[in-house]
Coordinates of C-alpha atoms in Angstrom, one line a residue:
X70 CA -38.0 44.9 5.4
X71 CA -34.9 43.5 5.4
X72 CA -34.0 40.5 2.5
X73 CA -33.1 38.4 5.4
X74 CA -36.6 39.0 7.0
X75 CA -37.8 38.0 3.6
X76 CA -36.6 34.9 3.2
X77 CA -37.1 33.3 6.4
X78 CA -40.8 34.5 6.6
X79 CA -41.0 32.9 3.1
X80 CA -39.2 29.9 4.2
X81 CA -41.6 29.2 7.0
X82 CA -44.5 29.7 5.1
X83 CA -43.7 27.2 2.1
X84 CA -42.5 24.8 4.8
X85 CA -46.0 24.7 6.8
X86 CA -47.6 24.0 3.6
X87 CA -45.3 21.7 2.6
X88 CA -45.8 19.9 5.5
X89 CA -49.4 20.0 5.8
X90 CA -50.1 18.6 2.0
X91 CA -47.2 15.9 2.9
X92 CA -49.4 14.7 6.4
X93 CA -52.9 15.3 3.8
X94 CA -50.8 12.4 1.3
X95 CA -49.7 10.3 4.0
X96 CA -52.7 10.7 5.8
X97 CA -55.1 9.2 3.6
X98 CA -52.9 5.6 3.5
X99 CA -52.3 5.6 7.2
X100 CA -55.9 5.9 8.1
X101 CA -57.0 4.3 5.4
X102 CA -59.4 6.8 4.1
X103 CA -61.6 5.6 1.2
X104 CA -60.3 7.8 -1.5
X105 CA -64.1 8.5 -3.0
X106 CA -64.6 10.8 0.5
X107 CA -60.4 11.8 0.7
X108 CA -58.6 12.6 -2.1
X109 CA -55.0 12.6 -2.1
X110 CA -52.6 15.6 -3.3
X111 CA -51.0 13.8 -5.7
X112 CA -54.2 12.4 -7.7
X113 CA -55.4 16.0 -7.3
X114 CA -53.1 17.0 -8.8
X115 CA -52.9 14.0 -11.7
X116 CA -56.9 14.3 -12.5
X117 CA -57.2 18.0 -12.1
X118 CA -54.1 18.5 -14.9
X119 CA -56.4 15.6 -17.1
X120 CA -59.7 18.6 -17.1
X121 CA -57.4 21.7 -16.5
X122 CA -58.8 23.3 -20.2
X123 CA -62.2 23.1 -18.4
X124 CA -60.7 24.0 -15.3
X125 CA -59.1 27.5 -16.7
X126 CA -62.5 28.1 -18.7
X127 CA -64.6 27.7 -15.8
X128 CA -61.7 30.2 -13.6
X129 CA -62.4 32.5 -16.6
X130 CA -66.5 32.6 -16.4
X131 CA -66.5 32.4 -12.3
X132 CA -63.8 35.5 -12.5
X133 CA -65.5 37.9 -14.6
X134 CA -68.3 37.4 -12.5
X135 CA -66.3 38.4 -9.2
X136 CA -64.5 41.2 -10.8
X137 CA -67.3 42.6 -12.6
X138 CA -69.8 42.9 -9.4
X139 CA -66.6 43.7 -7.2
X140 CA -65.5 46.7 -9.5
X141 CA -69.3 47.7 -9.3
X142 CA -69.7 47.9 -5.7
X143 CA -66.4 49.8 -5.6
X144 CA -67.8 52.3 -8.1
X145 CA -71.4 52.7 -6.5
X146 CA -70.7 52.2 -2.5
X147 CA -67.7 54.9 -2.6
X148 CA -70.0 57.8 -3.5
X149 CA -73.2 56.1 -1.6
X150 CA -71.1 55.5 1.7
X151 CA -69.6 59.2 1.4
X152 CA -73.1 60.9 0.7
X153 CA -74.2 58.9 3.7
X154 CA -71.5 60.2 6.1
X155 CA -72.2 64.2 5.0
X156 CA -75.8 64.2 4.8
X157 CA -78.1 64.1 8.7
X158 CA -81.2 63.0 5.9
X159 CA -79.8 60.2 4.5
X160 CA -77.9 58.9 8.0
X161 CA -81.4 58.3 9.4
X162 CA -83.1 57.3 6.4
X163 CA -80.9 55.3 4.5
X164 CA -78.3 53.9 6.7
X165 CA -80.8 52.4 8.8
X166 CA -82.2 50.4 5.9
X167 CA -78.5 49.5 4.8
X168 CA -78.1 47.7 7.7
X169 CA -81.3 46.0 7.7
X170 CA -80.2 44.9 4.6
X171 CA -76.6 43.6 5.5
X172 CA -78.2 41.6 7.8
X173 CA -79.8 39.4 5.4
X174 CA -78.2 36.5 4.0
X175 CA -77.3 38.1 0.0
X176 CA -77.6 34.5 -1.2
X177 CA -81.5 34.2 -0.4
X178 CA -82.1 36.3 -3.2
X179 CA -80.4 34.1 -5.6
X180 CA -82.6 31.9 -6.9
X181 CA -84.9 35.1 -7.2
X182 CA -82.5 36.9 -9.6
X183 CA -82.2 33.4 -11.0
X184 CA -85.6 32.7 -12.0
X185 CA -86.2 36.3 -13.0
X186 CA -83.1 37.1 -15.2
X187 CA -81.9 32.9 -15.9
X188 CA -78.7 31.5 -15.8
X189 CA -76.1 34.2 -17.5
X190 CA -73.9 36.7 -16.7
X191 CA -76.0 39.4 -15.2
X192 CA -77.6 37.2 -12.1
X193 CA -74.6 36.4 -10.7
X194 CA -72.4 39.9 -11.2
X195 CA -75.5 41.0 -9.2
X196 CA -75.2 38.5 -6.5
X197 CA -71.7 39.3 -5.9
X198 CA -72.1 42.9 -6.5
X199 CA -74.5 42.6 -3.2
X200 CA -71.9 40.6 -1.0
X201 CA -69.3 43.2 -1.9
X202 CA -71.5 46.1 -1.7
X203 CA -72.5 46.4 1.6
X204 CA -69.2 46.1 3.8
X205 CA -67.4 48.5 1.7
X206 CA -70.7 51.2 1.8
X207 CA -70.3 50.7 5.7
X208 CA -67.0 50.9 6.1
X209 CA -67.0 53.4 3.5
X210 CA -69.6 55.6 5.8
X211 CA -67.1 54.9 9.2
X212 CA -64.2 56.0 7.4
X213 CA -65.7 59.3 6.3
X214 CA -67.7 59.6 9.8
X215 CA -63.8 59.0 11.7
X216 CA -62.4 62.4 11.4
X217 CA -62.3 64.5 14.4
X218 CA -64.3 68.0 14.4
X219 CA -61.0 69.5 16.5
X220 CA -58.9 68.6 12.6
X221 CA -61.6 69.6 10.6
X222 CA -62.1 73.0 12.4
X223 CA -58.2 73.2 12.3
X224 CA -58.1 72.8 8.2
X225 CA -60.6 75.7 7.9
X226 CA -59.1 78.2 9.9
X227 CA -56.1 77.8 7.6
X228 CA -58.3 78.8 4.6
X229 CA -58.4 75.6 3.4
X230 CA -61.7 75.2 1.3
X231 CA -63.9 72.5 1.6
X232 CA -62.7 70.9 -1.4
X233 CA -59.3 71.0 -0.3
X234 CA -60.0 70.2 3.1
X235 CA -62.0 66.6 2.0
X236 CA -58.3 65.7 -0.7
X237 CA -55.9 66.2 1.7
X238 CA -57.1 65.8 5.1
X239 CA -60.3 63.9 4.8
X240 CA -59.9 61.7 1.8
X241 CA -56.5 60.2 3.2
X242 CA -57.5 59.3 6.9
X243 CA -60.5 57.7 5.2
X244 CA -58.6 55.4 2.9
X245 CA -57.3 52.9 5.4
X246 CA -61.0 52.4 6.7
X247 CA -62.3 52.1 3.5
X248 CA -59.0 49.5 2.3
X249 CA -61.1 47.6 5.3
X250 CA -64.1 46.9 3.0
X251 CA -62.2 46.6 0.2
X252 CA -60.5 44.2 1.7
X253 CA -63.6 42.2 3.5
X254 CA -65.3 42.0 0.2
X255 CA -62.7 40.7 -1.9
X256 CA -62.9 37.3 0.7
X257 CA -66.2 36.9 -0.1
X258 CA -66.4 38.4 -3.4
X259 CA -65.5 34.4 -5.1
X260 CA -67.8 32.8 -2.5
X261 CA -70.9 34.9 -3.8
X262 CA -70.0 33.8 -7.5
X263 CA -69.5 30.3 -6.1
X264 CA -72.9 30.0 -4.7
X265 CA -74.8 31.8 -7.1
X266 CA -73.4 29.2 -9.7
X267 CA -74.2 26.6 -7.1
X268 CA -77.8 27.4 -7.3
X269 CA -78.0 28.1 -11.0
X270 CA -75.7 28.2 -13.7
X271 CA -74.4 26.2 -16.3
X272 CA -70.5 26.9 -16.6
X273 CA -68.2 28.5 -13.7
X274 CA -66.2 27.2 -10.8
X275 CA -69.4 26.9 -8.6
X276 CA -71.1 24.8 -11.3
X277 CA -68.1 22.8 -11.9
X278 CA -67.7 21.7 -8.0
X279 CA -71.0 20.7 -7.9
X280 CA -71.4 18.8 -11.1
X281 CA -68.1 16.4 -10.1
X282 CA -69.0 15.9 -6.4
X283 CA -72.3 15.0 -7.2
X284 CA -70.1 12.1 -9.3
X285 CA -68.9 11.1 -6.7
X286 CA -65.4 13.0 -8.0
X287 CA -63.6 14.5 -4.6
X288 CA -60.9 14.6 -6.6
X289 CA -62.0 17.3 -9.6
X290 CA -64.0 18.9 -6.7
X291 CA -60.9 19.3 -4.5
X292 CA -59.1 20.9 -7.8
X293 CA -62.4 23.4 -8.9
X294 CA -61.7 24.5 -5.0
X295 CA -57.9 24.8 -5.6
X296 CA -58.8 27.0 -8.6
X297 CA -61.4 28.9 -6.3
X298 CA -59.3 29.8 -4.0
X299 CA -55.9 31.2 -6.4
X300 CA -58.9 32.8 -7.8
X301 CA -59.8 34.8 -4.4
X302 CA -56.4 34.9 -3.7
X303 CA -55.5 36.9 -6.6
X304 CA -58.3 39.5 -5.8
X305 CA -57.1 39.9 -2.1
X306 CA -53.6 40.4 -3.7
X307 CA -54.3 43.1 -5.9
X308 CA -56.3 45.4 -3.1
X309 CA -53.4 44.5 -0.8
X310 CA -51.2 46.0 -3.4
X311 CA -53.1 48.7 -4.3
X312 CA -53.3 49.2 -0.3
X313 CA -49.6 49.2 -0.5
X314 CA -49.4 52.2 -3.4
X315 CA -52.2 54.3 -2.0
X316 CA -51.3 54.5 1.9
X317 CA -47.8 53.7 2.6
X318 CA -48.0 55.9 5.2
X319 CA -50.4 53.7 7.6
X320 CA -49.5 51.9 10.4
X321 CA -51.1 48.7 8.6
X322 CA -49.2 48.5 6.0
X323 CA -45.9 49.5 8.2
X324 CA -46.5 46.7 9.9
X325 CA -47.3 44.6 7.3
X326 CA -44.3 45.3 5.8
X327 CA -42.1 44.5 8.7

């Protein structure tokens, strides 16, 4: 990508926010919007930087939360997903019930893992370990499902051994697939920590947001959420990076980068 390309595509997206947090100011005055349901910017911005040492502890507590049950469901749907796609057994057994599974909404079982393991740590790295396990264990399965027989039948006639065959053939056309999950479940990897604090917790982003709006405080809400979202931001920026470093080559990231 060119510098030039750069800048303007920079440009345009600082201006549209620009412009949209200048209408959200304005906004408020012109239509006279009671500032107990509206908050603007500006006070956001004044009241939130009043709590922001509760703010950054609470971004602390709701992060480990998301990276620790993210970094789980990398660790355990990678091998799941792949034993899935080479095994006829497990495709009719497991993969069936996976799906069942996904279907359900992962934050019913909240208040279960709640009320059996209380309000620390582990309940809620589970919670979000569930919302990110799933899309990356199916994608995960479709990415290693997605080569064609006609390459793989190809790779062993060279002498290639299985081994080989899976690192250099395999393993690579999986990747962007799999950067699909990845990618899925870091969105939603902050809104299952969210939630789970929502129902029960007593520190974290989630608990924080729910404590001031129910004070009738849009304004320290409106910052938790601001907090929230840099929070899944950040996540989504380090698997596009890591997307970046691992498959250059892919006509995602080409495009991406263009």
């Amino acid at each position: 990508m060119r510098a030039s390309d750069t800048i303007v595509r920079s440009w345009m997206f600082i201006a549209f926010f620009i412009g949209f947090f200048l209408f959200w100011e304005y906004a408020v005055v012109w239509f006279d919007i009671p500032r107990y349901i509206l908050t603007p910017p500006s006070l956001i911005v004044q009241k939130g930087a009043a709590d922001l040492d509760r703010l950054l502890y609470y971004t602390y507590v709701t992060g480990l939360e998301t990276v620790l049950g993210y970094v789980v469901a990398i660790v355990l749907a990678l091998p799941i997903g792949l034993a899935i796609a080479f095994s006829t057994i497990l495709r009719r057994t497991i993969y069936p019930f996976l799906v069942c599974i996904e279907m359900v909404p992962k934050i019913a079982f909240a208040p279960l893992f709640i009320s059996w393991l209380g309000f620390g740590l582990l309940p809620k790295v589970i919670i979000v370990f569930l919302v990110c396990f799933f899309p990356i264990v199916l994608n995960a399965i479709l990415a290693f499902n997605s080569l064609s027989e006609e390459l793989t039948r190809f790779a062993r006639s060279t002498g290639a051994s299985v081994w080989t065959t899976f690192l250099k053939i395999r393993l690579p056309a999986a990747l962007p697939q799999c950067f699909v999950g990845f990618k899925y479940a870091a969105i939603n990897a902050t809104v299952g920590a969210a939630i789970a604090e929502f129902i029960g917790s007593d520190e974290g982003l989630g608990f924080y947001i729910q404590i001031v709006t129910g004070n009738m405080r849009p304004d320290l809400a409106f910052a938790g959420i601001f907090f929230l979202t840099l929070l899944g931001l950040g996540l989504f920026g380090i698997v596009t990076l890591a997307e970046r470093l691992l498959i250059p080559w892919h006509i995602s990231v080409r495009r991406t980068a263009h």
